[in-house]
PDB file of C-alpha atoms in Angstrom:
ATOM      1  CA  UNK A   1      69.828 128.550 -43.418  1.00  0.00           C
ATOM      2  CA  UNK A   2      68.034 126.102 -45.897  1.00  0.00           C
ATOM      3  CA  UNK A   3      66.825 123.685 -42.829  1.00  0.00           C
ATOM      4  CA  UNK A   4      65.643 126.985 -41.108  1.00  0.00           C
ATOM      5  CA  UNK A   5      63.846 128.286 -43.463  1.00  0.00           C
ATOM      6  CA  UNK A   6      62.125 124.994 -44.255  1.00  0.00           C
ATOM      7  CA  UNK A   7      61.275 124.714 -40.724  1.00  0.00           C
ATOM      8  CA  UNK A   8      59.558 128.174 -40.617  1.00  0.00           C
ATOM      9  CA  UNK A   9      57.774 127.084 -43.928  1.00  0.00           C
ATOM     10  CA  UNK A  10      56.859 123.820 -42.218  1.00  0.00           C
ATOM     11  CA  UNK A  11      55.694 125.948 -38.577  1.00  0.00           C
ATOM     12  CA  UNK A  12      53.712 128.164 -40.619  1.00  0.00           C
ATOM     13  CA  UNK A  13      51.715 125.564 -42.526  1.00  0.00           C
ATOM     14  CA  UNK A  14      51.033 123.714 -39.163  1.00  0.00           C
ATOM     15  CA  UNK A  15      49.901 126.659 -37.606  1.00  0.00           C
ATOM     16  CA  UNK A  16      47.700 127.753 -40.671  1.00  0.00           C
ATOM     17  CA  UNK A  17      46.126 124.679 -40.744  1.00  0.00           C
ATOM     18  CA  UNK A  18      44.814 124.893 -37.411  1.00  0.00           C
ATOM     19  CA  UNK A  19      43.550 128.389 -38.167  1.00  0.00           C
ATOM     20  CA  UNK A  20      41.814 126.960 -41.065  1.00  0.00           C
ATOM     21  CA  UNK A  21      40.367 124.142 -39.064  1.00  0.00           C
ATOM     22  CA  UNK A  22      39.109 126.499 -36.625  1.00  0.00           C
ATOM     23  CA  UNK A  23      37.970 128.794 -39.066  1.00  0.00           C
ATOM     24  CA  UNK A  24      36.139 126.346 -41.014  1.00  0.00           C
ATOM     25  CA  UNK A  25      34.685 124.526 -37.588  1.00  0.00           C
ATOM     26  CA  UNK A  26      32.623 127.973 -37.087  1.00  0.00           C
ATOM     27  CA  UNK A  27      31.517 128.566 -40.336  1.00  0.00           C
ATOM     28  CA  UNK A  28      30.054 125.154 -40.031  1.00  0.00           C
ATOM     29  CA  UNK A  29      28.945 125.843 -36.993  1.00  0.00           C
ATOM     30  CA  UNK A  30      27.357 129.132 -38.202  1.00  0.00           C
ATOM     31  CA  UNK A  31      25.808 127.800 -41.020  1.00  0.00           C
ATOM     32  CA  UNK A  32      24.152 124.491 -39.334  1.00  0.00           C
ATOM     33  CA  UNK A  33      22.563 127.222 -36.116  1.00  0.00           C
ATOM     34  CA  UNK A  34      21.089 129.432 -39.082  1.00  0.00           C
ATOM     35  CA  UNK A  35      19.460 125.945 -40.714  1.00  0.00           C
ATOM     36  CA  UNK A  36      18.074 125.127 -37.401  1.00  0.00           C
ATOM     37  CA  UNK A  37      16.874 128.262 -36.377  1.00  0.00           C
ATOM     38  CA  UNK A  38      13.669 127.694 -38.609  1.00  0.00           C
ATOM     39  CA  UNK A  39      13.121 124.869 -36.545  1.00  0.00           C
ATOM     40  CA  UNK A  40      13.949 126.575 -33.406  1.00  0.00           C
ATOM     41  CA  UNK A  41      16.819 124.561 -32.547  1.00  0.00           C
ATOM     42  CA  UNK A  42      20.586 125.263 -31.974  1.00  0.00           C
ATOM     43  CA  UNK A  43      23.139 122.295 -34.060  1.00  0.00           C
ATOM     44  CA  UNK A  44      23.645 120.894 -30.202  1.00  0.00           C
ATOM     45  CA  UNK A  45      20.145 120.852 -29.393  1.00  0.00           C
ATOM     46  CA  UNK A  46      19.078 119.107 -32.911  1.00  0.00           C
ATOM     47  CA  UNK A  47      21.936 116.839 -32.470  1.00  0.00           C
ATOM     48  CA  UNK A  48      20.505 115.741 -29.423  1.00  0.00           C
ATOM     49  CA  UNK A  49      17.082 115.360 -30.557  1.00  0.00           C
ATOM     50  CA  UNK A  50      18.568 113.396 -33.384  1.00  0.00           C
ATOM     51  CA  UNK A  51      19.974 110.902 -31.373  1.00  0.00           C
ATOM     52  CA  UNK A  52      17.598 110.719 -28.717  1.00  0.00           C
ATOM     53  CA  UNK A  53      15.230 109.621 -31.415  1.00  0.00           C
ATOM     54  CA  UNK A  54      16.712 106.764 -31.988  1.00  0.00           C
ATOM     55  CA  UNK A  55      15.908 104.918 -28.794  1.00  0.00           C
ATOM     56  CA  UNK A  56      15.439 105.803 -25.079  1.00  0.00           C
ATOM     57  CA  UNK A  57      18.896 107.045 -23.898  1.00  0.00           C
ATOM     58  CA  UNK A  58      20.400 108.170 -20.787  1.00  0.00           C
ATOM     59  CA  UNK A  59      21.822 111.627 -20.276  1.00  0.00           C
ATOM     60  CA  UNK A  60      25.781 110.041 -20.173  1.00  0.00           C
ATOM     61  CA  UNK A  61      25.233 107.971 -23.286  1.00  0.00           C
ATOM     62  CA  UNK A  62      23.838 111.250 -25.064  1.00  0.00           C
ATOM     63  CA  UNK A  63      26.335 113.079 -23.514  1.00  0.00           C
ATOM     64  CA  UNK A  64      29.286 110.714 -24.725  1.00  0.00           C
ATOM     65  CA  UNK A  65      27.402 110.651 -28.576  1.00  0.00           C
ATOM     66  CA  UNK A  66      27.616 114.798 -28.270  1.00  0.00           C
ATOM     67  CA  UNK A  67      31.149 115.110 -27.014  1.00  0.00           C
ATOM     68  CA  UNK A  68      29.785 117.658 -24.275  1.00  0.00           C
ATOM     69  CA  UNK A  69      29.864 117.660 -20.997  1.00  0.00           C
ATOM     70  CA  UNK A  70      27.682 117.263 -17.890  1.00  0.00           C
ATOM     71  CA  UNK A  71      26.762 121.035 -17.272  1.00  0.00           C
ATOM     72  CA  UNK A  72      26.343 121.057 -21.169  1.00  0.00           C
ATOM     73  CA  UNK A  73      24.015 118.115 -21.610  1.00  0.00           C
ATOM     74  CA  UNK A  74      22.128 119.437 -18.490  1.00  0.00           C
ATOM     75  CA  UNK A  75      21.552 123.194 -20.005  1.00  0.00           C
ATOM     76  CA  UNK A  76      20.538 121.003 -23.752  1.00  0.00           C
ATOM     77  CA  UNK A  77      18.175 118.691 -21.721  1.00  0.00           C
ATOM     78  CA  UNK A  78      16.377 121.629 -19.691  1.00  0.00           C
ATOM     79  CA  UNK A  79      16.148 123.884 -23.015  1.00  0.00           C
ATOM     80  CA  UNK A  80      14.859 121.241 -25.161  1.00  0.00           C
ATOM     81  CA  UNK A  81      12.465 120.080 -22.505  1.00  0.00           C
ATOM     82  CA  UNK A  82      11.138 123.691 -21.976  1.00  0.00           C
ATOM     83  CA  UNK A  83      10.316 123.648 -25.770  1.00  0.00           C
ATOM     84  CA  UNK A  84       8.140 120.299 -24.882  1.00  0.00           C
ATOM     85  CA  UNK A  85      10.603 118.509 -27.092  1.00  0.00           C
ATOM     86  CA  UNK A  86      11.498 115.823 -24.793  1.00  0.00           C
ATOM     87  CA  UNK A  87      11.172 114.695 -21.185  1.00  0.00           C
ATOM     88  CA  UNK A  88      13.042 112.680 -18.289  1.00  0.00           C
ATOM     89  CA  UNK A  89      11.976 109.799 -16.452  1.00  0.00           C
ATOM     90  CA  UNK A  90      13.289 107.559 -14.173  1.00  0.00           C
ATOM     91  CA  UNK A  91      13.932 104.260 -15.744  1.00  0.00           C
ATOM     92  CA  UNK A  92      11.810 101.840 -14.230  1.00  0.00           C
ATOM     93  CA  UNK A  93      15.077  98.771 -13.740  1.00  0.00           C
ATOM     94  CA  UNK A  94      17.173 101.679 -11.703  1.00  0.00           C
ATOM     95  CA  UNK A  95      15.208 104.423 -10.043  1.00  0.00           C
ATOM     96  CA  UNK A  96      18.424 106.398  -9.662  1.00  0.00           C
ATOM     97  CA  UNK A  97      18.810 106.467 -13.880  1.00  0.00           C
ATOM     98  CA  UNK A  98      17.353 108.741 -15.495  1.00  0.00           C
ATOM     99  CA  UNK A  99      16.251 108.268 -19.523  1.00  0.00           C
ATOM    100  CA  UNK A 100      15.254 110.595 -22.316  1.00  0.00           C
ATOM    101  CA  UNK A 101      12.384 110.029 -24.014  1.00  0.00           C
ATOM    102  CA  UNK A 102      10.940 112.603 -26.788  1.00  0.00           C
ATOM    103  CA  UNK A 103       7.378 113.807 -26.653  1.00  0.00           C
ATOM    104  CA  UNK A 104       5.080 113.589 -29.431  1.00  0.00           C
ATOM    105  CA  UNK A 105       6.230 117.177 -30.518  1.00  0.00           C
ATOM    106  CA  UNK A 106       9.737 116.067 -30.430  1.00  0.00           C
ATOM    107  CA  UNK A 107       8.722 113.048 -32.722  1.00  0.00           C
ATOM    108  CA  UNK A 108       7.107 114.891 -35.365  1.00  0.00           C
ATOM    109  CA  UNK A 109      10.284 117.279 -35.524  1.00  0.00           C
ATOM    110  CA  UNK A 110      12.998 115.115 -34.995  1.00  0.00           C
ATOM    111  CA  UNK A 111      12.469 113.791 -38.625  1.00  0.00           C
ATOM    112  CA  UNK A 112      13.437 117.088 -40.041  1.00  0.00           C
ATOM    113  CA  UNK A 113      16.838 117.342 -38.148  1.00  0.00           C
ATOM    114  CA  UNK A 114      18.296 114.461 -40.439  1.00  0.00           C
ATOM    115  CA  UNK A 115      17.550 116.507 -43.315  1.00  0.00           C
ATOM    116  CA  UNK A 116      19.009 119.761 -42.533  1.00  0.00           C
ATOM    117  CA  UNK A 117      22.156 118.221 -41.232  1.00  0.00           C
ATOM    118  CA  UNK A 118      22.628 116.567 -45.101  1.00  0.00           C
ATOM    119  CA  UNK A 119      21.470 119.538 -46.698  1.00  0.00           C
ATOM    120  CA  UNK A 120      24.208 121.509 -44.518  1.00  0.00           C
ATOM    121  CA  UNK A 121      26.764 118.287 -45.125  1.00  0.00           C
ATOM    122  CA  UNK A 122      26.473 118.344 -48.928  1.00  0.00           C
ATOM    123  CA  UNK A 123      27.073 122.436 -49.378  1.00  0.00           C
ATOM    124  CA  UNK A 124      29.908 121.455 -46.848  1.00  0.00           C
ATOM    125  CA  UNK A 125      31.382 119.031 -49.509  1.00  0.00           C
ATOM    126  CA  UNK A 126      30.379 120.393 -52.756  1.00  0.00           C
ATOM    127  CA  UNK A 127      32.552 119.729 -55.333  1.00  0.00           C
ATOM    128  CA  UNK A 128      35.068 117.365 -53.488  1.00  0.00           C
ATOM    129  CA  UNK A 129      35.766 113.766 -55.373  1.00  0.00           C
ATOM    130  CA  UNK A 130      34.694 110.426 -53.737  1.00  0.00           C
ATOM    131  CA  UNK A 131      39.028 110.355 -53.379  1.00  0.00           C
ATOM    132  CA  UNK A 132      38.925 113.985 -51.578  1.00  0.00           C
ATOM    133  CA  UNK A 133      36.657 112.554 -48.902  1.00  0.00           C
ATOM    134  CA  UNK A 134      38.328 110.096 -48.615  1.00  0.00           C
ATOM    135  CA  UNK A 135      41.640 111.474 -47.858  1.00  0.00           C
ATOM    136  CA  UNK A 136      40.200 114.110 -45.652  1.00  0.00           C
ATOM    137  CA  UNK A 137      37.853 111.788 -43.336  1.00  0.00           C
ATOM    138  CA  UNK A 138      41.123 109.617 -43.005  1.00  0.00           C
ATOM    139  CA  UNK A 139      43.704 113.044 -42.696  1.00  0.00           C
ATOM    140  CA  UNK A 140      41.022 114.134 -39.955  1.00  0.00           C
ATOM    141  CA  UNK A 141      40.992 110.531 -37.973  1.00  0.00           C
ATOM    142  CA  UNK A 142      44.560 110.962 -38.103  1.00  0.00           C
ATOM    143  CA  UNK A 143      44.684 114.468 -36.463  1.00  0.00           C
ATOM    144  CA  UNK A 144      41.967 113.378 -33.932  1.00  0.00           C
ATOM    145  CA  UNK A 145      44.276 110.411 -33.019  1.00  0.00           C
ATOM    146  CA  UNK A 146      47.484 112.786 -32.977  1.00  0.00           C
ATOM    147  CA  UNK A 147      45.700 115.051 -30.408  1.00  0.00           C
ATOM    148  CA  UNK A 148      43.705 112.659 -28.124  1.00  0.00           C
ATOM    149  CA  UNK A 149      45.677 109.500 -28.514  1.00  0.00           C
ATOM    150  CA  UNK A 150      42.578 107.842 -28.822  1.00  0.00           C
ATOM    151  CA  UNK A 151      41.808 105.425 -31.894  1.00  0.00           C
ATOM    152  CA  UNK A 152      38.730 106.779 -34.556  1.00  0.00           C
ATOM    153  CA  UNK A 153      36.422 104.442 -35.186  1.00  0.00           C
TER     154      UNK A 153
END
């Protein structure tokens, strides 16, 4: 009776944890679209304008940065260039490639997305050790692995 009840105990915490996860995933979530809304931006769409920044990208390696998908990084790209934040081009080595490239609007702004994403970060993390980070960034990785068999980096 022991072992069972142990394994209940040990189901329960399993599941919880996922609920908590999930739970805190949409807070987050929550709390990074209400930063951005000042800006006018969604998280996804200042993600993307975040990395896009960075250097002239194509629409699969943004897509592979955001973890979304084609129809996803299609809807982010036609949104974000209807706010004149960005356009596409076809790069000029491989006329069938396409590359983002910000316009001067998306230039001045995308310096503020850094900032609201560390704002966001540190309420996030308040009050957790340089230790606490530590074991949760590598508790995470571990999970991530555990689910997609795939090594963090």
């Amino acid at each position: 009776m022991n072992a069972t009840r142990h394994g209940n105990a040990k189901l329960a915490l399993v599941l919880g944890g996922g609920s908590a996860l999930s739970q805190v995933a949409k807070d987050l979530g929550t709390a990074l679209d209400r930063a951005f809304a000042d800006l006018d931006l969604t998280a996804q769409q200042a993600a993307l304008l975040m990395h896009a920044s960075r250097s002239v990208s194509s629409p699969s390696a943004l897509m592979t940065r955001l973890g979304t998908d084609t129809a996803g990084m299609t809807k982010l790209l036609d949104r974000l260039e209807a706010k004149g934040l960005l356009l596409r081009r076809r790069s000029a080595e491989d006329r069938r490639s396409v590359l983002i490239e910000l316009t001067d609007t998306g230039k001045r702004l995308a310096p503020k997305v850094p900032i609201v994403f560390g704002k966001i970060t540190r309420q996030l993390f308040d009050g957790f050790t340089a230790d606490e980070l530590s074991a949760l960034s590598a508790m995470l990785d571990r999970m991530s692995h555990n689910i997609t068999g795939n090594p963090t980096a």
